[in-house]
Coordinates of C-alpha atoms in Angstrom, one line a residue:
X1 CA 259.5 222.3 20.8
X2 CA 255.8 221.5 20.8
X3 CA 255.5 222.3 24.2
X4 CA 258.5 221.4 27.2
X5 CA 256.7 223.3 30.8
X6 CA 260.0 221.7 32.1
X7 CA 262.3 223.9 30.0
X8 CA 263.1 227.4 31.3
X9 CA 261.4 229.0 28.7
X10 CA 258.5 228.5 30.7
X11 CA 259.1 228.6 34.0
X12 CA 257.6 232.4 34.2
X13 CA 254.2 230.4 32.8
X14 CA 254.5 227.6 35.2
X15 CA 250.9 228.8 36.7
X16 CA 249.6 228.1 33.5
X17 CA 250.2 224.6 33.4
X18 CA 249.1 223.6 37.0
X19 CA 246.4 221.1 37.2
X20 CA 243.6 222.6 39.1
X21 CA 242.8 221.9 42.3
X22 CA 239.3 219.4 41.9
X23 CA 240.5 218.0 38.9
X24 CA 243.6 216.8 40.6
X25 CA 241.2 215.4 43.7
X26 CA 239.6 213.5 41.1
X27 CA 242.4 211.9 39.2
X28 CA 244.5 211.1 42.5
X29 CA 240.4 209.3 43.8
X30 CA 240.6 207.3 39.8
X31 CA 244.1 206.5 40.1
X32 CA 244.3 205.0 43.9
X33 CA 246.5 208.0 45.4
X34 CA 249.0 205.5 43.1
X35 CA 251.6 207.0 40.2
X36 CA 250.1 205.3 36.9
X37 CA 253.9 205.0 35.9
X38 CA 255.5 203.0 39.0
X39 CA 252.8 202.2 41.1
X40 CA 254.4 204.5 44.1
X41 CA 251.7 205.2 46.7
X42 CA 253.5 207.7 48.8
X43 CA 251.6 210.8 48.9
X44 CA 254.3 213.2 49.7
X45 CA 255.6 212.1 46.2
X46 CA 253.2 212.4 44.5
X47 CA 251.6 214.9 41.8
X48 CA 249.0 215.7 39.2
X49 CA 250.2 216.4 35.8
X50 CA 248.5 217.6 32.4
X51 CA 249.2 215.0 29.3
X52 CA 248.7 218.0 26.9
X53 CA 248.3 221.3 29.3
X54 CA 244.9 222.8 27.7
X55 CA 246.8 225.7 26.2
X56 CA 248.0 223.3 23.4
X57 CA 244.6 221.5 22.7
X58 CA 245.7 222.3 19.2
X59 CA 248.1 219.7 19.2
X60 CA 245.3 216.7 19.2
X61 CA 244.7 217.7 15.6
X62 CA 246.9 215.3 14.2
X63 CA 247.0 212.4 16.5
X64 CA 244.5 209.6 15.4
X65 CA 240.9 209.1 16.3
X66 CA 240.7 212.9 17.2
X67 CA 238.1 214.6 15.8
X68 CA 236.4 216.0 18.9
X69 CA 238.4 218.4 20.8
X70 CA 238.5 221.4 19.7
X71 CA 238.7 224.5 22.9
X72 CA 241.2 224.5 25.6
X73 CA 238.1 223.9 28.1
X74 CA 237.3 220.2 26.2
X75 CA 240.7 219.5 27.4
X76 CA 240.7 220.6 31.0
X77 CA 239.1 217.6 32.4
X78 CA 240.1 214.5 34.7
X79 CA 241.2 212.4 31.6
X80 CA 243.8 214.3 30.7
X81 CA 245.8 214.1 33.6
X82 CA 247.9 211.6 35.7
X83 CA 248.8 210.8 39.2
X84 CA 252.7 210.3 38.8
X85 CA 256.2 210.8 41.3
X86 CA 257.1 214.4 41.4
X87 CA 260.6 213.5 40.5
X88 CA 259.6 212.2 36.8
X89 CA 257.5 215.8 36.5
X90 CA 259.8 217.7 34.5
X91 CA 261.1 214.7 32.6
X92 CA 257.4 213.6 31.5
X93 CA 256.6 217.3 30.5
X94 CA 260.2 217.5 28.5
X95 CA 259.2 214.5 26.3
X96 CA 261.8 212.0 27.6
X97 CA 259.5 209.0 27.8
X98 CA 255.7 208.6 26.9
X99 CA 253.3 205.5 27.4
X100 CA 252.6 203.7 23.7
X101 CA 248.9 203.1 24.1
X102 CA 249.1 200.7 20.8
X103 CA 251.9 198.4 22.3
X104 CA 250.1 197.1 25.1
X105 CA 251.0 200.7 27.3
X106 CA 254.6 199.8 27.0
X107 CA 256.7 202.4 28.6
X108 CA 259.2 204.1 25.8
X109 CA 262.1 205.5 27.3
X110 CA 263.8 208.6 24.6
X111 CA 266.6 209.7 26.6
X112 CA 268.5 209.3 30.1
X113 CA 266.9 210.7 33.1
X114 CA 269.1 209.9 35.7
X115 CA 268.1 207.9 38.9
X116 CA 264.7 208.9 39.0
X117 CA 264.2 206.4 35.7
X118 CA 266.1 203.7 36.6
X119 CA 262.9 201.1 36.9
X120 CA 261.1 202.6 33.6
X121 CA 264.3 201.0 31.4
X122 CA 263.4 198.1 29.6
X123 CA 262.0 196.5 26.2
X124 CA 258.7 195.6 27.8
X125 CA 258.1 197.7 31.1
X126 CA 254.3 198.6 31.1
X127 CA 253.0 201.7 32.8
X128 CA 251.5 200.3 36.3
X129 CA 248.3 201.1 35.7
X130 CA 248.1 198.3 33.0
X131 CA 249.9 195.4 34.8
X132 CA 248.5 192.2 35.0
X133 CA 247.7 192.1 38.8
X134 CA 245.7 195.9 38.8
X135 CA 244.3 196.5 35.6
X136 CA 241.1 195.5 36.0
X137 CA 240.8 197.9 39.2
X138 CA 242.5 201.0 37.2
X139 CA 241.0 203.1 34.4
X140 CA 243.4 205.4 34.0
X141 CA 243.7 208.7 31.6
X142 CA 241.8 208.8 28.3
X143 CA 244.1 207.0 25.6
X144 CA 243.7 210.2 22.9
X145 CA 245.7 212.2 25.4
X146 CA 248.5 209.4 26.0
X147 CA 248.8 208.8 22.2
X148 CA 249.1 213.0 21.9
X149 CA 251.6 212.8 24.8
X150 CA 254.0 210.5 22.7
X151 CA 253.3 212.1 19.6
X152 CA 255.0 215.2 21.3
X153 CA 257.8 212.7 22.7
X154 CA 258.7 211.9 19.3
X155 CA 259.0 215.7 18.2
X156 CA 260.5 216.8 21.2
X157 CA 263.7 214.7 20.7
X158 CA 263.6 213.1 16.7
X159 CA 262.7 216.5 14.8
X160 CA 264.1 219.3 17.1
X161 CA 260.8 219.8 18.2
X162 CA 258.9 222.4 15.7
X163 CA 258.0 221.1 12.8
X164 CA 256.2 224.5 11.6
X165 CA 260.0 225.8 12.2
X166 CA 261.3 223.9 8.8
X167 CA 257.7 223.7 6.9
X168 CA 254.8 226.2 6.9
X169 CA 251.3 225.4 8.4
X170 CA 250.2 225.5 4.2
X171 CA 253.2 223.4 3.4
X172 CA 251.8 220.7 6.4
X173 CA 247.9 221.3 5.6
X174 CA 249.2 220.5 1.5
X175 CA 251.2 217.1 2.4
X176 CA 248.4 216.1 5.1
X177 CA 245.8 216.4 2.3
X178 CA 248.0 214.9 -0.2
X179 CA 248.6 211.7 2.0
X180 CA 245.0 211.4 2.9
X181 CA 245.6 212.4 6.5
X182 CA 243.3 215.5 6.6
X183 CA 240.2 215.7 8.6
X184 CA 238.7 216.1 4.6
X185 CA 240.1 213.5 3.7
X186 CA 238.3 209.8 3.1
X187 CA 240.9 207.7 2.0
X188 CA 244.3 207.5 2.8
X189 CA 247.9 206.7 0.7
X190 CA 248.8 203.2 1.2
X191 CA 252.9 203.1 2.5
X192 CA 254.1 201.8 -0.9
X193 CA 252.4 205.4 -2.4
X194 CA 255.8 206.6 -3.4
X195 CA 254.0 210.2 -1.9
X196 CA 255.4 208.6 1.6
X197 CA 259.4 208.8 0.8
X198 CA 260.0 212.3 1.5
X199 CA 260.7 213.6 4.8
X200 CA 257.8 215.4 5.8
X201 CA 255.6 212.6 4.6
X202 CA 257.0 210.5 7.3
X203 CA 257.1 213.1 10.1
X204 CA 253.2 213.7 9.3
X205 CA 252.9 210.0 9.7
X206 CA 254.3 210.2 13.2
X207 CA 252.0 213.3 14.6
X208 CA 248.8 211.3 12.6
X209 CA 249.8 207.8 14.2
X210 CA 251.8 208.3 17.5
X211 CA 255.0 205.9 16.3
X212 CA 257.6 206.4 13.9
X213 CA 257.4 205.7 10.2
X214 CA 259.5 202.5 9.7
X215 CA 259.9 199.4 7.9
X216 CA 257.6 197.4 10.4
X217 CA 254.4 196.5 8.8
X218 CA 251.5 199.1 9.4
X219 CA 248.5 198.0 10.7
X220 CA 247.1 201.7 9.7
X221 CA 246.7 200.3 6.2
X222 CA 243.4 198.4 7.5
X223 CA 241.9 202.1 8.7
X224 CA 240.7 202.4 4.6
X225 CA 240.3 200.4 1.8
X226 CA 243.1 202.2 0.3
X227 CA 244.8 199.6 -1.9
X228 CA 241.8 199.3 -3.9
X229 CA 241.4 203.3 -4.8
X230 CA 243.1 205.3 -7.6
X231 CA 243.4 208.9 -8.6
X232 CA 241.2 208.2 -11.2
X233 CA 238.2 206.9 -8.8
X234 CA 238.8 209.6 -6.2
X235 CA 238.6 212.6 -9.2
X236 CA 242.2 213.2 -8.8
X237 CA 244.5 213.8 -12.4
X238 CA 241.9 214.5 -14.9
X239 CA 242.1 210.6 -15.8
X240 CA 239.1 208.4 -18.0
X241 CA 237.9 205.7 -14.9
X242 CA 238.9 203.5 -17.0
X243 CA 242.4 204.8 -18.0
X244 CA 244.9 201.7 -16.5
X245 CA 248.0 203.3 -18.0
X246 CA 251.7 202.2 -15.8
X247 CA 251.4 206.1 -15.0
X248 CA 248.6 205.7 -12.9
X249 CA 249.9 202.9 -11.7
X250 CA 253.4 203.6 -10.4
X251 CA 251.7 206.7 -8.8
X252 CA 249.8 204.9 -6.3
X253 CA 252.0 201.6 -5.6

């Protein structure tokens, strides 16, 4: 898995992903001495948790927007951590729910975590930080690191959690430029490309966007003018610019 602090096969690490000591003073003076999940206030349950510990800055590669953190010490600040009950610890650090940043910080459940979850099931359950009544008095983490968080939700329990352990980094590097998902990259594939129907098109859709590729309408389209460019116009195939043959054509629709 990407990375699962809860699972046993890091427990002799655990040190490794504690929240230190001022940083955790700060995000519990942010976030109200409140859980951003449930709104609990009690202090005795209460913790500080990393959304992606520092040792996996490398991780915020592929999640949109990113193009700033780099070192494991860019990472080690107040905005990448959250006040939240120490009972839904483990579970948040195994990947069985994440906040979706992009639908209105809607709470998405990915497996059953007993008791402990029972108030976080529901189609539109928002993370309390984001309600209605104390948003405006909350800011709350830094979104990148939420949208990373989920991103490693969805690997964690869709793709048995490694994608380097089915594909090579060169393989993933090839398809990210390919799609137009590469930090060298200016353009991206539209969804009808047909370059989007194979499998690890899609899961390099999820790690770039933070949701799963389906047959909703994507918004992401709007990020390029994509529709409008061609092989031809972006020096790709050894094509005339002004070559229209259906070739070309069924390529990039």
């Amino acid at each position: 898995m990407i990375f699962s602090p809860a699972n046993g096969l890091f427990n002799p690490f655990k040190s490794k992903y504690n929240v230190p000591e001022d940083i955790a003073k700060s995000v519990l003076k942010r976030e109200q001495g409140r859980c951003i999940i449930t709104g609990c206030a009690d202090p005795d349950a209460l913790t500080v948790a990393w959304l992606i510990p520092p040792l996996f800055v490398k991780h915020l590669y592929h999640v949109r927007g990113n193009r700033e953190y780099t070192r494991y010490s860019e990472i080690t600040k107040p905005g990448n951590a959250i006040t939240l009950r120490k009972d839904l610890e483990d579970a948040f650090l195994d990947g069985a729910f994440g906040i979706d940043v992009d639908e209105d910080y809607r709470l998405v459940m990915f497996r059953d975590i007993g008791p402990a979850g029972h108030t976080l099931k529901g189609l539109n359950v928002k993370a309390y930080f984001r309600s209605p009544d104390v948003e405006a008095q909350r800011t709350g983490p830094e979104d990148i690191f939420l949208r990373a968080q989920l991103v490693n939700c969805i690997y964690v329990n869709f793709h048995g959690g490694d994608i380097n352990a089915q594909w090579t980094p060169g393989m993933i590097r090839e398809k990210e430029d390919e799609l137009g998902l590469s930090p060298r990259s200016d353009f991206r594939r539209p969804r009808k490309n047909k370059r989007w129907e194979d499998e690890l098109a899609q899961i390099v859709h999820e790690l770039h966007y933070g949701r799963p590729f389906g047959d909703h309408d994507d918004n992401s389209d709007t990020e390029y003018d994509s529709e409008v460019y061609s092989d031809s116009e972006r020096g790709g195939g050894g094509r005339n610019e002004g070559d229209s043959s259906s070739n070309e054509s069924n390529l990039d629709k």
